[in-house]
Amino acid sequence: MRGVLPTALLAFITYVLFTGSATPYDLFTGAIVAVGVGLLMGKYVVQSDAKALNPVRWFWSIVYFIWYMLVAETKSHIDVIRRIITGNYNPGIVKVPVDVETSYAKTLIANSITNTPGTYVVNMDEKYLYVHWIDVATEDPEKAREEISADFERFAKRILE
């Protein structure tokens, strides 16, 4: 029964947030759906119940979400808008090293890069992400890592490792 409780809890929170309703009917329906999701998917998405239910990891997840939405997205949108208006861009693919162990952490980093305007991951292997960057400032992998993925890595380590 590994993963049922954390998966159900996350599914319930997501359901309540997306429905925007806290009526008894919606809470009951959300609980039923969440338990079903937990039973069906828990063993596939959770490697350790203790890690998944750790409040420190949940705290860092919330901090990451807020930081990502308010800081990373805003800075990237402004940068892309400026590049569109000025026509000043130098697109290319750069090799970016990642220093995380779990596949979940790598996926979080890759998704964060892809969802940020101006960059997206086109391929990945064990130690590198290949990122299309709207304005290649450097082709040095370590410098590109600092520019593109270092902040995402710090959060991924706190949340998923």
PDB file of C-alpha atoms in Angstrom:
ATOM      1  CA  MET A   1       0.000   0.000   0.000  1.00  0.00           C
ATOM      2  CA  ARG A   2       3.025   2.237  -0.497  1.00  0.00           C
ATOM      3  CA  GLY A   3       2.147   5.720  -1.664  1.00  0.00           C
ATOM      4  CA  VAL A   4      -1.622   5.605  -1.186  1.00  0.00           C
ATOM      5  CA  LEU A   5      -1.838   8.250   1.552  1.00  0.00           C
ATOM      6  CA  PRO A   6       0.531  10.855   0.025  1.00  0.00           C
ATOM      7  CA  THR A   7      -0.984  10.439  -3.434  1.00  0.00           C
ATOM      8  CA  ALA A   8      -4.534  10.650  -2.095  1.00  0.00           C
ATOM      9  CA  LEU A   9      -3.670  13.722  -0.021  1.00  0.00           C
ATOM     10  CA  LEU A  10      -2.152  15.526  -2.997  1.00  0.00           C
ATOM     11  CA  ALA A  11      -5.074  14.506  -5.231  1.00  0.00           C
ATOM     12  CA  PHE A  12      -7.569  15.785  -2.640  1.00  0.00           C
ATOM     13  CA  ILE A  13      -5.802  19.136  -2.256  1.00  0.00           C
ATOM     14  CA  THR A  14      -5.599  19.507  -6.040  1.00  0.00           C
ATOM     15  CA  TYR A  15      -9.286  18.607  -6.426  1.00  0.00           C
ATOM     16  CA  VAL A  16     -10.400  21.156  -3.824  1.00  0.00           C
ATOM     17  CA  LEU A  17      -8.197  23.894  -5.302  1.00  0.00           C
ATOM     18  CA  PHE A  18      -9.389  23.285  -8.859  1.00  0.00           C
ATOM     19  CA  THR A  19     -13.081  23.033  -7.991  1.00  0.00           C
ATOM     20  CA  GLY A  20     -12.872  26.117  -5.796  1.00  0.00           C
ATOM     21  CA  SER A  21     -15.639  24.761  -3.606  1.00  0.00           C
ATOM     22  CA  ALA A  22     -15.757  23.446  -0.044  1.00  0.00           C
ATOM     23  CA  THR A  23     -19.355  22.265   0.127  1.00  0.00           C
ATOM     24  CA  PRO A  24     -19.895  18.911   1.858  1.00  0.00           C
ATOM     25  CA  TYR A  25     -20.827  17.318  -1.474  1.00  0.00           C
ATOM     26  CA  ASP A  26     -17.624  18.533  -3.167  1.00  0.00           C
ATOM     27  CA  LEU A  27     -15.432  17.523  -0.217  1.00  0.00           C
ATOM     28  CA  PHE A  28     -17.016  14.056  -0.147  1.00  0.00           C
ATOM     29  CA  THR A  29     -16.646  13.666  -3.909  1.00  0.00           C
ATOM     30  CA  GLY A  30     -13.056  14.889  -3.699  1.00  0.00           C
ATOM     31  CA  ALA A  31     -12.272  12.395  -0.939  1.00  0.00           C
ATOM     32  CA  ILE A  32     -13.704   9.501  -2.969  1.00  0.00           C
ATOM     33  CA  VAL A  33     -11.812  10.542  -6.097  1.00  0.00           C
ATOM     34  CA  ALA A  34      -8.605  11.081  -4.090  1.00  0.00           C
ATOM     35  CA  VAL A  35      -8.771   7.644  -2.465  1.00  0.00           C
ATOM     36  CA  GLY A  36      -9.336   6.079  -5.890  1.00  0.00           C
ATOM     37  CA  VAL A  37      -6.371   7.943  -7.348  1.00  0.00           C
ATOM     38  CA  GLY A  38      -4.239   6.979  -4.348  1.00  0.00           C
ATOM     39  CA  LEU A  39      -5.131   3.297  -4.661  1.00  0.00           C
ATOM     40  CA  LEU A  40      -4.555   3.221  -8.411  1.00  0.00           C
ATOM     41  CA  MET A  41      -1.437   5.383  -8.698  1.00  0.00           C
ATOM     42  CA  GLY A  42       0.270   5.502  -5.294  1.00  0.00           C
ATOM     43  CA  LYS A  43       2.698   2.660  -5.854  1.00  0.00           C
ATOM     44  CA  TYR A  44       3.801   4.158  -9.174  1.00  0.00           C
ATOM     45  CA  VAL A  45       4.449   7.743  -8.100  1.00  0.00           C
ATOM     46  CA  VAL A  46       5.764   7.467  -4.524  1.00  0.00           C
ATOM     47  CA  GLN A  47       9.050   5.778  -3.695  1.00  0.00           C
ATOM     48  CA  SER A  48       8.902   6.423   0.072  1.00  0.00           C
ATOM     49  CA  ASP A  49       5.901   7.373   2.219  1.00  0.00           C
ATOM     50  CA  ALA A  50       8.177   8.956   4.828  1.00  0.00           C
ATOM     51  CA  LYS A  51       9.751  11.274   2.255  1.00  0.00           C
ATOM     52  CA  ALA A  52       6.429  12.105   0.618  1.00  0.00           C
ATOM     53  CA  LEU A  53       4.777  13.020   3.938  1.00  0.00           C
ATOM     54  CA  ASN A  54       7.728  15.010   5.319  1.00  0.00           C
ATOM     55  CA  PRO A  55       6.396  18.507   6.201  1.00  0.00           C
ATOM     56  CA  VAL A  56       9.767  20.122   5.419  1.00  0.00           C
ATOM     57  CA  ARG A  57       9.535  18.854   1.844  1.00  0.00           C
ATOM     58  CA  TRP A  58       5.954  20.179   1.570  1.00  0.00           C
ATOM     59  CA  PHE A  59       7.134  23.547   2.906  1.00  0.00           C
ATOM     60  CA  TRP A  60       9.917  23.742   0.294  1.00  0.00           C
ATOM     61  CA  SER A  61       7.428  22.697  -2.404  1.00  0.00           C
ATOM     62  CA  ILE A  62       5.197  25.642  -1.511  1.00  0.00           C
ATOM     63  CA  VAL A  63       8.176  28.033  -1.355  1.00  0.00           C
ATOM     64  CA  TYR A  64       9.350  26.739  -4.752  1.00  0.00           C
ATOM     65  CA  PHE A  65       5.915  27.186  -6.314  1.00  0.00           C
ATOM     66  CA  ILE A  66       5.619  30.756  -5.052  1.00  0.00           C
ATOM     67  CA  TRP A  67       9.210  31.620  -6.067  1.00  0.00           C
ATOM     68  CA  TYR A  68       8.760  30.025  -9.492  1.00  0.00           C
ATOM     69  CA  MET A  69       5.506  31.836 -10.241  1.00  0.00           C
ATOM     70  CA  LEU A  70       6.551  35.228  -8.885  1.00  0.00           C
ATOM     71  CA  VAL A  71      10.266  35.418  -9.672  1.00  0.00           C
ATOM     72  CA  ALA A  72      11.417  32.951 -12.345  1.00  0.00           C
ATOM     73  CA  GLU A  73       8.382  33.301 -14.599  1.00  0.00           C
ATOM     74  CA  THR A  74       8.238  37.087 -14.305  1.00  0.00           C
ATOM     75  CA  LYS A  75      11.938  37.575 -15.071  1.00  0.00           C
ATOM     76  CA  SER A  76      11.736  35.219 -18.052  1.00  0.00           C
ATOM     77  CA  HIS A  77       8.602  36.826 -19.479  1.00  0.00           C
ATOM     78  CA  ILE A  78      10.176  40.281 -19.252  1.00  0.00           C
ATOM     79  CA  ASP A  79      13.349  38.993 -20.923  1.00  0.00           C
ATOM     80  CA  VAL A  80      11.435  37.340 -23.787  1.00  0.00           C
ATOM     81  CA  ILE A  81       9.257  40.429 -24.321  1.00  0.00           C
ATOM     82  CA  ARG A  82      12.391  42.605 -24.460  1.00  0.00           C
ATOM     83  CA  ARG A  83      13.994  40.243 -26.984  1.00  0.00           C
ATOM     84  CA  ILE A  84      10.882  40.209 -29.168  1.00  0.00           C
ATOM     85  CA  ILE A  85      10.688  43.999 -29.217  1.00  0.00           C
ATOM     86  CA  THR A  86      14.401  44.556 -29.870  1.00  0.00           C
ATOM     87  CA  GLY A  87      14.985  41.514 -32.072  1.00  0.00           C
ATOM     88  CA  ASN A  88      18.121  40.827 -30.029  1.00  0.00           C
ATOM     89  CA  TYR A  89      18.422  37.082 -29.664  1.00  0.00           C
ATOM     90  CA  ASN A  90      20.923  34.334 -30.389  1.00  0.00           C
ATOM     91  CA  PRO A  91      19.112  30.970 -30.192  1.00  0.00           C
ATOM     92  CA  GLY A  92      20.934  27.705 -29.772  1.00  0.00           C
ATOM     93  CA  ILE A  93      21.155  24.449 -27.867  1.00  0.00           C
ATOM     94  CA  VAL A  94      23.441  24.230 -24.839  1.00  0.00           C
ATOM     95  CA  LYS A  95      24.559  21.259 -22.774  1.00  0.00           C
ATOM     96  CA  VAL A  96      23.636  21.843 -19.119  1.00  0.00           C
ATOM     97  CA  PRO A  97      24.941  19.509 -16.388  1.00  0.00           C
ATOM     98  CA  VAL A  98      22.558  18.493 -13.587  1.00  0.00           C
ATOM     99  CA  ASP A  99      23.725  17.403 -10.165  1.00  0.00           C
ATOM    100  CA  VAL A 100      20.726  15.488  -8.808  1.00  0.00           C
ATOM    101  CA  GLU A 101      20.252  11.772  -8.291  1.00  0.00           C
ATOM    102  CA  THR A 102      16.555  10.938  -8.553  1.00  0.00           C
ATOM    103  CA  SER A 103      14.538  10.827 -11.738  1.00  0.00           C
ATOM    104  CA  TYR A 104      11.846  12.916 -10.010  1.00  0.00           C
ATOM    105  CA  ALA A 105      14.349  15.724  -9.356  1.00  0.00           C
ATOM    106  CA  LYS A 106      15.593  15.602 -12.959  1.00  0.00           C
ATOM    107  CA  THR A 107      12.011  15.744 -14.196  1.00  0.00           C
ATOM    108  CA  LEU A 108      11.207  18.718 -11.950  1.00  0.00           C
ATOM    109  CA  ILE A 109      14.243  20.596 -13.281  1.00  0.00           C
ATOM    110  CA  ALA A 110      13.482  19.725 -16.918  1.00  0.00           C
ATOM    111  CA  ASN A 111       9.821  20.728 -16.569  1.00  0.00           C
ATOM    112  CA  SER A 112      10.735  23.968 -14.809  1.00  0.00           C
ATOM    113  CA  ILE A 113      13.148  24.882 -17.595  1.00  0.00           C
ATOM    114  CA  THR A 114      10.632  23.973 -20.297  1.00  0.00           C
ATOM    115  CA  ASN A 115       7.811  25.940 -18.639  1.00  0.00           C
ATOM    116  CA  THR A 116      10.003  29.027 -18.311  1.00  0.00           C
ATOM    117  CA  PRO A 117       9.761  31.294 -21.381  1.00  0.00           C
ATOM    118  CA  GLY A 118      12.886  31.393 -23.512  1.00  0.00           C
ATOM    119  CA  THR A 119      14.139  27.897 -22.687  1.00  0.00           C
ATOM    120  CA  TYR A 120      13.067  24.325 -23.187  1.00  0.00           C
ATOM    121  CA  VAL A 121      14.669  20.936 -22.748  1.00  0.00           C
ATOM    122  CA  VAL A 122      15.002  19.053 -26.023  1.00  0.00           C
ATOM    123  CA  ASN A 123      16.802  15.980 -24.639  1.00  0.00           C
ATOM    124  CA  MET A 124      18.273  14.616 -21.438  1.00  0.00           C
ATOM    125  CA  ASP A 125      20.588  11.866 -20.311  1.00  0.00           C
ATOM    126  CA  GLU A 126      22.007  10.793 -16.938  1.00  0.00           C
ATOM    127  CA  LYS A 127      24.059  13.904 -16.217  1.00  0.00           C
ATOM    128  CA  TYR A 128      23.054  16.493 -18.825  1.00  0.00           C
ATOM    129  CA  LEU A 129      20.060  18.376 -20.143  1.00  0.00           C
ATOM    130  CA  TYR A 130      20.179  19.726 -23.679  1.00  0.00           C
ATOM    131  CA  VAL A 131      18.382  23.051 -23.563  1.00  0.00           C
ATOM    132  CA  HIS A 132      17.223  25.276 -26.397  1.00  0.00           C
ATOM    133  CA  TRP A 133      17.943  28.795 -25.173  1.00  0.00           C
ATOM    134  CA  ILE A 134      16.515  31.891 -26.867  1.00  0.00           C
ATOM    135  CA  ASP A 135      19.718  33.858 -26.253  1.00  0.00           C
ATOM    136  CA  VAL A 136      22.826  31.746 -25.733  1.00  0.00           C
ATOM    137  CA  ALA A 137      25.001  33.823 -23.422  1.00  0.00           C
ATOM    138  CA  THR A 138      27.616  31.091 -23.021  1.00  0.00           C
ATOM    139  CA  GLU A 139      28.354  27.641 -24.366  1.00  0.00           C
ATOM    140  CA  ASP A 140      30.351  26.661 -21.268  1.00  0.00           C
ATOM    141  CA  PRO A 141      28.230  23.973 -19.542  1.00  0.00           C
ATOM    142  CA  GLU A 142      28.904  25.188 -15.977  1.00  0.00           C
ATOM    143  CA  LYS A 143      28.144  28.819 -16.783  1.00  0.00           C
ATOM    144  CA  ALA A 144      25.002  27.761 -18.663  1.00  0.00           C
ATOM    145  CA  ARG A 145      23.980  25.725 -15.608  1.00  0.00           C
ATOM    146  CA  GLU A 146      24.293  28.821 -13.410  1.00  0.00           C
ATOM    147  CA  GLU A 147      22.215  30.867 -15.854  1.00  0.00           C
ATOM    148  CA  ILE A 148      19.518  28.281 -16.602  1.00  0.00           C
ATOM    149  CA  SER A 149      19.089  25.587 -13.964  1.00  0.00           C
ATOM    150  CA  ALA A 150      21.016  26.308 -10.739  1.00  0.00           C
ATOM    151  CA  ASP A 151      18.021  27.724  -8.841  1.00  0.00           C
ATOM    152  CA  PHE A 152      15.787  24.878  -9.995  1.00  0.00           C
ATOM    153  CA  GLU A 153      18.402  22.346  -8.841  1.00  0.00           C
ATOM    154  CA  ARG A 154      18.622  23.846  -5.361  1.00  0.00           C
ATOM    155  CA  PHE A 155      14.876  23.494  -4.898  1.00  0.00           C
ATOM    156  CA  ALA A 156      14.753  20.024  -6.479  1.00  0.00           C
ATOM    157  CA  LYS A 157      17.359  18.767  -4.005  1.00  0.00           C
ATOM    158  CA  ARG A 158      15.430  20.162  -1.035  1.00  0.00           C
ATOM    159  CA  ILE A 159      12.124  18.758  -2.213  1.00  0.00           C
ATOM    160  CA  LEU A 160      12.951  15.438  -3.861  1.00  0.00           C
ATOM    161  CA  GLU A 161      16.276  14.137  -2.545  1.00  0.00           C
TER     162      GLU A 161
END
